[in-house]
Short mmCIF file of C-alpha atoms in Angstrom, two decimals:
data_model
loop_
_atom_site.label_atom_id
_atom_site.label_comp_id
_atom_site.label_asym_id
_atom_site.label_seq_id
_atom_site.Cartn_x
_atom_site.Cartn_y
_atom_site.Cartn_z
CA UNK A 1 74.88 -120.23 51.22
CA UNK A 2 77.84 -119.42 51.53
CA UNK A 3 78.19 -116.61 48.67
CA UNK A 4 74.16 -114.74 49.76
CA UNK A 5 75.45 -114.40 53.93
CA UNK A 6 78.65 -112.97 52.92
CA UNK A 7 76.80 -110.93 51.37
CA UNK A 8 74.41 -110.12 53.65
CA UNK A 9 77.49 -108.79 56.32
CA UNK A 10 79.54 -106.87 53.10
CA UNK A 11 75.54 -105.00 52.64
CA UNK A 12 75.37 -104.24 56.76
CA UNK A 13 79.65 -103.65 57.30
CA UNK A 14 78.63 -101.22 53.83
CA UNK A 15 76.23 -99.78 55.29
CA UNK A 16 78.57 -97.72 58.63
CA UNK A 17 80.45 -96.83 56.88
CA UNK A 18 78.26 -95.34 54.18
CA UNK A 19 76.56 -93.54 56.48
CA UNK A 20 80.42 -92.00 58.10
CA UNK A 21 80.82 -91.01 54.77
CA UNK A 22 77.52 -89.02 54.72
CA UNK A 23 78.03 -87.42 58.21
CA UNK A 24 81.69 -86.25 56.97
CA UNK A 25 80.88 -85.38 53.52
CA UNK A 26 77.14 -85.26 52.57
CA UNK A 27 77.19 -87.88 50.40
CA UNK A 28 73.70 -89.32 51.38
CA UNK A 29 74.14 -93.67 52.27
CA UNK A 30 70.65 -93.43 50.74
CA UNK A 31 71.58 -92.89 47.30
CA UNK A 32 75.33 -95.85 47.95
CA UNK A 33 72.80 -98.32 48.36
CA UNK A 34 70.50 -97.86 46.01
CA UNK A 35 73.21 -98.06 43.83
CA UNK A 36 74.59 -101.17 44.62
CA UNK A 37 71.15 -103.07 44.62
CA UNK A 38 71.05 -101.34 40.75
CA UNK A 39 74.68 -103.18 40.29
CA UNK A 40 72.97 -106.63 41.92
CA UNK A 41 69.80 -106.12 39.89
CA UNK A 42 69.18 -104.52 36.97
CA UNK A 43 72.93 -104.46 36.06
CA UNK A 44 74.05 -107.92 36.17
CA UNK A 45 70.84 -109.44 37.16
CA UNK A 46 71.87 -111.87 40.45
CA UNK A 47 69.03 -110.94 42.44
CA UNK A 48 65.50 -110.18 40.66
CA UNK A 49 62.48 -108.63 42.79
CA UNK A 50 60.68 -112.45 41.85
CA UNK A 51 63.37 -113.53 43.16
CA UNK A 52 62.17 -112.18 46.62
CA UNK A 53 58.99 -113.51 45.71
CA UNK A 54 56.50 -112.13 48.33
CA UNK A 55 58.78 -111.23 51.06
CA UNK A 56 59.66 -108.48 49.22
CA UNK A 57 56.50 -106.52 49.62
CA UNK A 58 56.43 -107.98 53.78
CA UNK A 59 60.19 -106.64 54.78
CA UNK A 60 58.90 -103.62 52.80
CA UNK A 61 55.98 -102.98 55.07
CA UNK A 62 58.07 -104.14 58.07
CA UNK A 63 60.70 -101.53 57.18
CA UNK A 64 58.13 -98.78 56.49
CA UNK A 65 56.23 -99.57 60.90
CA UNK A 66 59.77 -99.82 62.54
CA UNK A 67 60.90 -96.77 60.78
CA UNK A 68 58.30 -94.37 61.06
CA UNK A 69 57.49 -96.25 64.75
CA UNK A 70 61.06 -95.31 66.37
CA UNK A 71 60.91 -92.12 64.88
CA UNK A 72 57.70 -91.75 66.43
CA UNK A 73 59.30 -91.90 70.17
CA UNK A 74 61.37 -89.28 69.24
CA UNK A 75 58.65 -87.03 68.56
CA UNK A 76 58.24 -84.05 71.68
CA UNK A 77 54.22 -82.74 72.07
CA UNK A 78 55.62 -79.52 72.11
CA UNK A 79 57.37 -79.76 69.50
CA UNK A 80 54.38 -81.35 67.20
CA UNK A 81 52.48 -77.77 69.01
CA UNK A 82 54.59 -75.40 67.19
CA UNK A 83 54.21 -77.49 64.18
CA UNK A 84 51.27 -78.25 63.12
CA UNK A 85 50.20 -75.17 61.32
CA UNK A 86 53.06 -75.72 58.59
CA UNK A 87 53.74 -78.75 58.89
CA UNK A 88 48.31 -78.75 57.64
CA UNK A 89 49.37 -76.06 54.79
CA UNK A 90 52.80 -78.15 52.98
CA UNK A 91 51.29 -81.68 53.25
CA UNK A 92 47.50 -80.87 51.76
CA UNK A 93 48.99 -78.33 49.44
CA UNK A 94 52.29 -80.38 48.02
CA UNK A 95 49.85 -83.46 47.91
CA UNK A 96 47.18 -81.28 45.73
CA UNK A 97 49.59 -79.66 43.83
CA UNK A 98 50.89 -82.41 42.85
CA UNK A 99 48.27 -84.31 42.24
CA UNK A 100 46.95 -81.49 39.51
CA UNK A 101 50.60 -80.77 37.39
CA UNK A 102 50.60 -85.02 37.82
CA UNK A 103 47.90 -84.91 36.77
CA UNK A 104 48.43 -82.57 33.48
CA UNK A 105 51.45 -84.12 32.14
CA UNK A 106 50.18 -87.81 32.15
CA UNK A 107 46.81 -86.59 29.50
CA UNK A 108 48.66 -83.81 27.87
CA UNK A 109 52.29 -85.44 27.41
CA UNK A 110 52.25 -89.42 28.12
CA UNK A 111 48.33 -89.76 26.45
CA UNK A 112 46.79 -91.40 29.23
CA UNK A 113 42.99 -90.16 30.17
CA UNK A 114 42.13 -88.01 32.59
CA UNK A 115 40.70 -90.88 35.19
CA UNK A 116 44.38 -92.36 34.65
CA UNK A 117 46.37 -89.21 34.96
CA UNK A 118 45.05 -88.29 38.30
CA UNK A 119 45.18 -91.51 39.92
CA UNK A 120 49.18 -91.83 38.83
CA UNK A 121 49.21 -88.35 40.38
CA UNK A 122 47.70 -89.17 43.80
CA UNK A 123 50.07 -92.19 43.69
CA UNK A 124 53.10 -89.55 42.98
CA UNK A 125 51.47 -87.16 45.14
CA UNK A 126 53.26 -87.61 48.99
CA UNK A 127 56.57 -88.22 50.36
CA UNK A 128 58.29 -91.23 50.80
CA UNK A 129 59.08 -92.05 54.90
CA UNK A 130 61.81 -94.34 54.72
CA UNK A 131 63.21 -92.21 52.56
CA UNK A 132 62.74 -88.64 54.79
CA UNK A 133 63.57 -90.09 57.65
CA UNK A 134 67.30 -91.08 57.58
CA UNK A 135 68.09 -88.45 55.80
CA UNK A 136 66.09 -85.27 58.32
CA UNK A 137 67.77 -86.86 61.32
CA UNK A 138 71.14 -86.88 59.60
CA UNK A 139 70.78 -82.95 58.70
CA UNK A 140 71.30 -80.32 61.09
CA UNK A 141 66.80 -78.19 60.70
CA UNK A 142 65.15 -77.60 63.83
CA UNK A 143 63.54 -79.53 65.66
CA UNK A 144 59.75 -77.67 64.60
CA UNK A 145 60.59 -78.04 61.17
CA UNK A 146 61.56 -81.88 60.91
CA UNK A 147 58.45 -83.12 62.69
CA UNK A 148 57.06 -81.07 59.68
CA UNK A 149 58.88 -83.57 56.86
CA UNK A 150 58.37 -86.50 58.36
CA UNK A 151 54.63 -85.75 59.68
CA UNK A 152 53.92 -85.18 55.58
CA UNK A 153 55.40 -87.89 54.76
CA UNK A 154 52.89 -89.54 56.52
CA UNK A 155 49.97 -87.98 56.29
CA UNK A 156 50.35 -88.07 52.79
CA UNK A 157 50.91 -92.03 52.20
CA UNK A 158 47.75 -91.60 53.61
CA UNK A 159 46.60 -89.48 51.58
CA UNK A 160 48.02 -91.66 48.26
CA UNK A 161 46.24 -94.33 49.11
CA UNK A 162 43.37 -93.11 49.84
CA UNK A 163 43.02 -91.49 46.41
CA UNK A 164 44.18 -93.81 44.14
CA UNK A 165 41.68 -96.46 45.64
CA UNK A 166 39.48 -94.06 45.20
CA UNK A 167 40.04 -93.49 41.66
CA UNK A 168 41.06 -97.27 40.47
CA UNK A 169 37.05 -97.66 42.32
CA UNK A 170 35.93 -95.39 39.51
CA UNK A 171 36.48 -98.30 36.88
CA UNK A 172 33.73 -99.99 38.76
CA UNK A 173 31.31 -97.67 40.08
CA UNK A 174 32.25 -95.60 36.67
CA UNK A 175 31.93 -92.37 38.25
CA UNK A 176 34.59 -90.16 41.35
CA UNK A 177 32.73 -90.25 44.84
CA UNK A 178 34.58 -86.78 45.96
CA UNK A 179 32.02 -86.59 49.53
CA UNK A 180 33.10 -90.47 49.04
CA UNK A 181 37.09 -89.66 48.90
CA UNK A 182 37.08 -87.18 51.72
CA UNK A 183 34.58 -89.61 54.37
CA UNK A 184 37.54 -91.87 53.35
CA UNK A 185 40.81 -89.88 54.03
CA UNK A 186 38.68 -88.89 57.47
CA UNK A 187 38.28 -91.46 58.98
CA UNK A 188 41.42 -93.80 57.91
CA UNK A 189 43.54 -91.23 59.32
CA UNK A 190 41.42 -89.94 62.38
CA UNK A 191 39.89 -94.36 63.13
CA UNK A 192 43.82 -94.80 63.00
CA UNK A 193 45.04 -92.41 65.22
CA UNK A 194 42.95 -93.60 67.68
CA UNK A 195 43.90 -96.65 67.59
CA UNK A 196 47.35 -95.65 67.63
CA UNK A 197 46.91 -93.70 70.77
CA UNK A 198 45.11 -96.17 72.73
CA UNK A 199 47.89 -98.72 71.47
CA UNK A 200 50.80 -96.79 73.11
CA UNK A 201 48.59 -95.84 76.63
CA UNK A 202 47.40 -99.33 76.58
CA UNK A 203 51.55 -100.28 76.83
CA UNK A 204 53.29 -98.05 78.74
CA UNK A 205 51.10 -99.12 81.20
CA UNK A 206 51.61 -102.20 81.29
CA UNK A 207 55.43 -102.06 79.74
CA UNK A 208 56.51 -102.74 83.20
CA UNK A 209 55.09 -105.57 83.48
CA UNK A 210 56.18 -106.91 80.67
CA UNK A 211 60.08 -105.95 81.07
CA UNK A 212 59.48 -108.40 83.83
CA UNK A 213 59.70 -111.71 81.07
CA UNK A 214 62.36 -112.67 80.19
CA UNK A 215 63.93 -111.50 76.93
CA UNK A 216 61.29 -109.10 76.12
CA UNK A 217 62.79 -106.43 73.94
CA UNK A 218 61.42 -107.30 71.08
CA UNK A 219 58.27 -107.44 72.55
CA UNK A 220 57.57 -103.45 72.00
CA UNK A 221 57.90 -103.71 68.34
CA UNK A 222 55.68 -106.96 67.44
CA UNK A 223 52.64 -105.50 69.87
CA UNK A 224 53.41 -102.65 66.91
CA UNK A 225 53.07 -105.51 64.63
CA UNK A 226 49.87 -106.00 65.19
CA UNK A 227 48.55 -102.56 65.60
CA UNK A 228 49.61 -101.99 62.77
CA UNK A 229 47.89 -104.93 61.35
CA UNK A 230 44.70 -104.70 62.80
CA UNK A 231 44.12 -100.70 61.66
CA UNK A 232 45.33 -102.55 58.04
CA UNK A 233 42.30 -105.04 58.76
CA UNK A 234 39.98 -102.94 59.45
CA UNK A 235 41.11 -100.73 56.38
CA UNK A 236 41.97 -97.15 57.91
CA UNK A 237 45.93 -96.15 58.07
CA UNK A 238 47.71 -98.76 59.82
CA UNK A 239 51.42 -96.59 59.71
CA UNK A 240 49.44 -93.45 60.90
CA UNK A 241 48.44 -96.74 63.66
CA UNK A 242 52.15 -97.14 64.03
CA UNK A 243 53.55 -93.80 63.84
CA UNK A 244 51.37 -92.68 67.40
CA UNK A 245 52.01 -95.32 68.96
CA UNK A 246 55.36 -93.79 69.09
CA UNK A 247 54.32 -90.90 69.26
CA UNK A 248 52.75 -91.65 72.90
CA UNK A 249 55.79 -93.34 73.97
CA UNK A 250 58.39 -90.72 73.79
CA UNK A 251 55.27 -88.46 75.70
CA UNK A 252 53.71 -90.38 78.06
CA UNK A 253 53.62 -87.47 80.40
CA UNK A 254 50.32 -86.18 78.44
CA UNK A 255 48.71 -89.43 78.91
CA UNK A 256 48.36 -89.97 82.33
CA UNK A 257 45.27 -91.00 83.28
CA UNK A 258 43.80 -92.14 86.99
CA UNK A 259 41.78 -95.51 85.33
CA UNK A 260 44.75 -96.23 84.52
CA UNK A 261 46.89 -96.98 87.78
CA UNK A 262 45.11 -100.09 88.76
CA UNK A 263 46.89 -101.63 86.03
CA UNK A 264 51.25 -99.84 86.71
CA UNK A 265 52.48 -98.61 90.16
CA UNK A 266 54.65 -96.52 88.57
CA UNK A 267 52.41 -95.15 86.38
CA UNK A 268 52.92 -95.62 82.13
CA UNK A 269 56.37 -96.60 81.65
CA UNK A 270 58.44 -94.63 78.73
CA UNK A 271 61.15 -97.10 75.91
CA UNK A 272 64.24 -96.67 78.55
CA UNK A 273 67.69 -95.51 76.94
CA UNK A 274 68.56 -99.30 76.00
CA UNK A 275 65.72 -99.91 74.37
CA UNK A 276 65.73 -96.74 71.93
CA UNK A 277 69.08 -98.26 70.99
CA UNK A 278 68.17 -101.22 69.66
CA UNK A 279 65.02 -100.26 68.07
CA UNK A 280 67.77 -97.88 66.78
CA UNK A 281 70.16 -100.52 65.17
CA UNK A 282 67.14 -102.52 63.78
CA UNK A 283 66.24 -99.66 62.06
CA UNK A 284 69.50 -98.88 60.41
CA UNK A 285 69.65 -103.07 59.21
CA UNK A 286 66.13 -102.89 57.72
CA UNK A 287 66.79 -99.40 56.46
CA UNK A 288 69.64 -100.49 54.50
CA UNK A 289 68.12 -103.75 53.68
CA UNK A 290 65.26 -101.86 52.30
CA UNK A 291 67.23 -98.95 49.52
CA UNK A 292 68.86 -102.14 48.35
CA UNK A 293 66.14 -104.26 47.39
CA UNK A 294 64.47 -100.37 46.06
CA UNK A 295 67.77 -100.47 43.56
CA UNK A 296 66.74 -104.47 43.00
CA UNK A 297 63.49 -103.26 41.55
CA UNK A 298 64.26 -100.50 39.85
CA UNK A 299 62.95 -101.41 35.72
CA UNK A 300 65.71 -99.81 33.44
CA UNK A 301 64.51 -101.70 30.15
CA UNK A 302 61.90 -98.56 29.11
CA UNK A 303 63.23 -95.17 28.38
CA UNK A 304 60.33 -93.71 27.54
CA UNK A 305 59.14 -94.52 30.60
CA UNK A 306 62.61 -92.95 32.76
CA UNK A 307 62.14 -89.65 30.56
CA UNK A 308 58.78 -88.87 31.36
CA UNK A 309 59.67 -89.73 35.01
CA UNK A 310 62.52 -87.39 34.81
CA UNK A 311 60.07 -84.77 33.35
CA UNK A 312 57.70 -84.87 36.30
CA UNK A 313 60.56 -84.83 38.99
CA UNK A 314 61.43 -82.00 37.79
CA UNK A 315 58.81 -80.16 37.72
CA UNK A 316 57.45 -81.41 40.99
CA UNK A 317 61.37 -80.13 42.65
CA UNK A 318 60.40 -76.68 40.72
CA UNK A 319 56.72 -76.76 42.84
CA UNK A 320 57.73 -77.58 45.95
CA UNK A 321 60.44 -75.02 45.45
CA UNK A 322 57.18 -71.91 44.78
CA UNK A 323 55.51 -73.67 47.51
CA UNK A 324 58.34 -73.76 50.69
CA UNK A 325 59.01 -70.23 49.06
CA UNK A 326 55.21 -68.34 49.67
CA UNK A 327 53.59 -70.88 52.30
CA UNK A 328 56.36 -71.07 55.10
CA UNK A 329 57.38 -67.88 57.27
CA UNK A 330 60.40 -65.29 57.42
CA UNK A 331 61.09 -67.04 61.31
CA UNK A 332 62.37 -70.09 59.54
CA UNK A 333 65.84 -70.18 59.15
CA UNK A 334 66.78 -70.05 54.59
CA UNK A 335 69.11 -73.75 55.56
CA UNK A 336 65.84 -74.85 56.89
CA UNK A 337 63.53 -73.69 53.90
CA UNK A 338 66.17 -75.15 51.20
CA UNK A 339 65.96 -78.21 52.92
CA UNK A 340 62.72 -78.94 53.27
CA UNK A 341 62.63 -77.65 49.30
CA UNK A 342 64.70 -80.59 48.44
CA UNK A 343 62.32 -83.27 50.32
CA UNK A 344 59.87 -84.72 48.38
CA UNK A 345 61.36 -88.37 47.20
CA UNK A 346 58.69 -90.84 46.31
CA UNK A 347 59.08 -94.30 48.14
CA UNK A 348 57.58 -97.82 48.92
CA UNK A 349 53.76 -96.11 48.95
CA UNK A 350 54.12 -95.22 45.45
CA UNK A 351 55.94 -98.59 44.61
CA UNK A 352 52.81 -100.49 46.12
CA UNK A 353 50.04 -98.91 44.72
CA UNK A 354 51.61 -98.50 41.04
CA UNK A 355 51.37 -102.49 40.04
CA UNK A 356 47.33 -102.48 41.64
CA UNK A 357 45.82 -101.26 38.17
CA UNK A 358 48.25 -103.58 35.95
CA UNK A 359 46.81 -105.71 39.23
CA UNK A 360 43.64 -105.57 39.01
CA UNK A 361 43.38 -105.99 35.24
CA UNK A 362 44.82 -109.11 35.16
CA UNK A 363 42.15 -110.31 38.05
CA UNK A 364 39.55 -109.21 35.95
CA UNK A 365 40.99 -110.27 32.15
CA UNK A 366 40.60 -107.08 30.43
CA UNK A 367 41.38 -103.54 30.43
CA UNK A 368 40.07 -102.16 32.88
CA UNK A 369 42.31 -98.74 34.16
CA UNK A 370 44.02 -98.03 30.09
CA UNK A 371 47.71 -97.41 30.31
CA UNK A 372 48.32 -99.40 34.57
CA UNK A 373 51.47 -100.70 32.44
CA UNK A 374 52.82 -97.01 31.54
CA UNK A 375 51.53 -95.69 35.40
CA UNK A 376 53.97 -98.33 36.98
CA UNK A 377 56.37 -98.11 34.48
CA UNK A 378 56.48 -94.27 35.37
CA UNK A 379 55.44 -94.62 38.61
CA UNK A 380 59.31 -96.42 38.84
CA UNK A 381 61.08 -94.05 37.74
CA UNK A 382 60.06 -91.34 39.33
CA UNK A 383 61.14 -93.42 42.76
CA UNK A 384 64.07 -93.98 41.52
CA UNK A 385 65.01 -90.55 39.91
CA UNK A 386 63.60 -88.18 42.27
CA UNK A 387 65.87 -89.90 45.87
CA UNK A 388 68.63 -89.68 43.58
CA UNK A 389 67.39 -85.63 43.14
CA UNK A 390 67.56 -85.72 47.03
CA UNK A 391 69.92 -86.76 47.01
CA UNK A 392 72.37 -85.56 44.87
CA UNK A 393 71.37 -81.56 46.07
CA UNK A 394 71.75 -82.79 49.51
CA UNK A 395 74.62 -83.60 48.63
CA UNK A 396 75.74 -80.64 46.71
CA UNK A 397 74.57 -77.61 48.75
CA UNK A 398 77.89 -77.05 49.70
CA UNK A 399 79.61 -77.72 47.36
CA UNK A 400 78.32 -75.98 44.35
CA UNK A 401 78.69 -72.58 44.41
CA UNK A 402 76.36 -71.30 41.98
CA UNK A 403 73.49 -73.80 43.72
CA UNK A 404 74.22 -72.21 47.58
CA UNK A 405 73.45 -68.88 45.25
CA UNK A 406 70.71 -70.34 43.82
CA UNK A 407 68.64 -71.61 47.10
CA UNK A 408 69.66 -68.41 47.98
CA UNK A 409 68.30 -66.11 45.73
CA UNK A 410 64.81 -68.02 46.71
CA UNK A 411 65.47 -68.50 49.94
CA UNK A 412 67.57 -65.81 51.26
CA UNK A 413 71.70 -66.23 52.75
CA UNK A 414 72.30 -69.75 53.72
CA UNK A 415 74.72 -71.23 56.51
CA UNK A 416 76.88 -74.11 55.74
CA UNK A 417 75.40 -76.80 57.96
CA UNK A 418 77.42 -77.16 60.70
CA UNK A 419 77.39 -73.42 61.25
CA UNK A 420 73.74 -74.08 61.91
CA UNK A 421 74.85 -77.03 64.14
CA UNK A 422 77.18 -75.38 65.91
CA UNK A 423 74.34 -72.86 66.93
CA UNK A 424 71.38 -75.07 67.87
CA UNK A 425 74.48 -76.35 70.73
CA UNK A 426 75.14 -73.22 71.44
CA UNK A 427 71.48 -72.65 72.24
CA UNK A 428 71.64 -74.33 74.88
CA UNK A 429 74.08 -72.29 76.88
CA UNK A 430 72.55 -68.68 76.47
CA UNK A 431 70.27 -69.37 78.28
CA UNK A 432 72.21 -70.88 81.02
CA UNK A 433 74.34 -67.69 80.75
CA UNK A 434 70.90 -65.96 80.00
CA UNK A 435 69.67 -67.63 83.86
CA UNK A 436 72.45 -67.19 85.26
CA UNK A 437 72.61 -62.79 84.65
CA UNK A 438 68.44 -62.37 86.16
CA UNK A 439 70.10 -64.80 88.67
CA UNK A 440 72.91 -61.87 89.76
CA UNK A 441 71.09 -59.10 89.21
CA UNK A 442 67.66 -60.36 91.92
CA UNK A 443 70.47 -61.95 94.14
CA UNK A 444 72.21 -58.30 94.01
CA UNK A 445 69.13 -56.55 94.64
CA UNK A 446 69.57 -58.60 99.20
CA UNK A 447 72.35 -56.11 100.37
CA UNK A 448 76.03 -55.51 99.49
CA UNK A 449 77.31 -59.17 100.72
CA UNK A 450 75.97 -60.37 97.62
CA UNK A 451 78.24 -61.57 94.63
CA UNK A 452 76.81 -59.91 92.01
CA UNK A 453 76.80 -56.46 94.26
CA UNK A 454 80.05 -57.24 94.50
CA UNK A 455 80.78 -57.63 91.35
CA UNK A 456 78.88 -53.88 89.99
CA UNK A 457 81.43 -52.61 92.43
CA UNK A 458 84.58 -53.83 91.38
CA UNK A 459 83.51 -52.56 87.74
CA UNK A 460 82.41 -48.91 88.32
CA UNK A 461 85.24 -48.72 91.86
CA UNK A 462 88.00 -50.78 91.14
CA UNK A 463 89.89 -48.68 94.89
CA UNK A 464 87.29 -50.58 96.66
CA UNK A 465 88.52 -53.80 96.16
CA UNK A 466 90.12 -53.68 99.28
CA UNK A 467 88.02 -52.52 101.49
CA UNK A 468 86.18 -55.37 100.97
CA UNK A 469 85.27 -57.97 103.46
CA UNK A 470 88.01 -60.30 103.10
CA UNK A 471 86.26 -63.49 104.00
CA UNK A 472 85.06 -62.72 100.01
CA UNK A 473 86.58 -65.34 98.22
CA UNK A 474 87.73 -63.48 94.51
CA UNK A 475 86.70 -65.50 91.28
CA UNK A 476 89.47 -65.39 90.13
CA UNK A 477 90.63 -67.57 92.94
CA UNK A 478 91.29 -71.23 92.34
CA UNK A 479 88.50 -72.57 95.28
CA UNK A 480 89.71 -74.22 98.53
CA UNK A 481 87.71 -75.49 101.05
CA UNK A 482 88.00 -71.94 103.48
CA UNK A 483 86.64 -69.93 100.69
CA UNK A 484 83.87 -72.64 100.64
CA UNK A 485 82.91 -71.62 103.97
CA UNK A 486 83.40 -68.09 103.91
CA UNK A 487 81.33 -67.82 100.76
CA UNK A 488 78.88 -70.21 103.32
CA UNK A 489 79.42 -66.99 105.55
CA UNK A 490 78.55 -64.54 103.50
CA UNK A 491 75.19 -66.27 101.90
CA UNK A 492 74.45 -66.26 106.41
CA UNK A 493 75.32 -62.69 106.66
CA UNK A 494 72.58 -62.59 103.79
CA UNK A 495 69.98 -64.16 104.74
CA UNK A 496 70.46 -62.36 108.28
CA UNK A 497 70.42 -59.36 106.40
CA UNK A 498 67.03 -59.45 104.42
CA UNK A 499 65.31 -60.85 107.52
#
């Protein structure tokens, strides 16, 4: 017991160290955490997935809920409005192409029958929220592009689950029903969205009363668990519901309705800074343990599956490269396009779905889905290798000139991530200077006493400075009480002139 507690403390401590390394050296912390999991799991066998039992899968689900909810609170409706076109194009096109390419490889290379190969494609068609969100938040890309990647990971999870279950169902009924699949996708997405939004509106309306309860900080995530569970029990997407709940809690001003005033006198309440900080810390700890768990769960005893996984991963990364080049508009910075082309790691949804064909065969006592074990091991391999590829590419992009040239060839000249961050930091200053210039131009219309008008005179006729009004302070002189009074007098004179 003592050793386990010490190990847990070391993991959390190392996670903070890895996060600091990522911010400085671009070595992704998720990669280092997975390596720890691989060492203590497959390499030395100190901790295996079967030791955790059902706790492992429950913990993975809780991690996903927290990550999606906390990420949703940081997404603004304005950013969502700006990003929805790119989101739709990237999500749908990436999923369809992934299913098609993996399906072809599964049939002609791995040797699966068409239904099983398309099932494998459906399992591997999405991206992992648990991997994408932590990485994107530590990289300096535009907010609307961050929103695209975050929402893509949530939407493609829904598509993966619905299509994979539909292909498994086709083995029971003897065929694929396309209309039923499309109907399930629409209902799972829209109804989950409605449940999440309704839950968010309700909670934001009563949050001022909830805060009066002692030790109420954890009641918000507890309510998210309830929303997620209800949605999943109705066979809809709990992940979409949790994300929608978070978006509502971060944008309550868009959901103010008059009939809600009877629940709350002060209107809908947003999360306070200390609450957001608390949830951020929880996400950090859960994310840390989750990636160690992923490392523990990856099997290394099937070399053929690892080879197939590497091939599929390379094909998907090449596909993503061309997809981003031809779908994302020219106005998007080349650095952002490069990051978007790297963000196709697989994770929790794929790992869970990969076990279901084998479980179905065991339940029926016969091989209903041929190649179920192959599907599981190949998926696990793609999960590992895709996360490794994403992490290593992010790490090497700023350090290997050849790799930088390669992405510059596709997307245009790349700027260092630090330069991109500096430019984004300067945007508010540029906007403020622009507004200040406009103000001075407008003020210059209203007479000689205006400082903007005086500035123009100073630039054009330097000798006129001596004839300026003595009460007007020079811009280069330090401010004194007398100067402030003089400025006020000038303002009054200006107002008199206007009148």
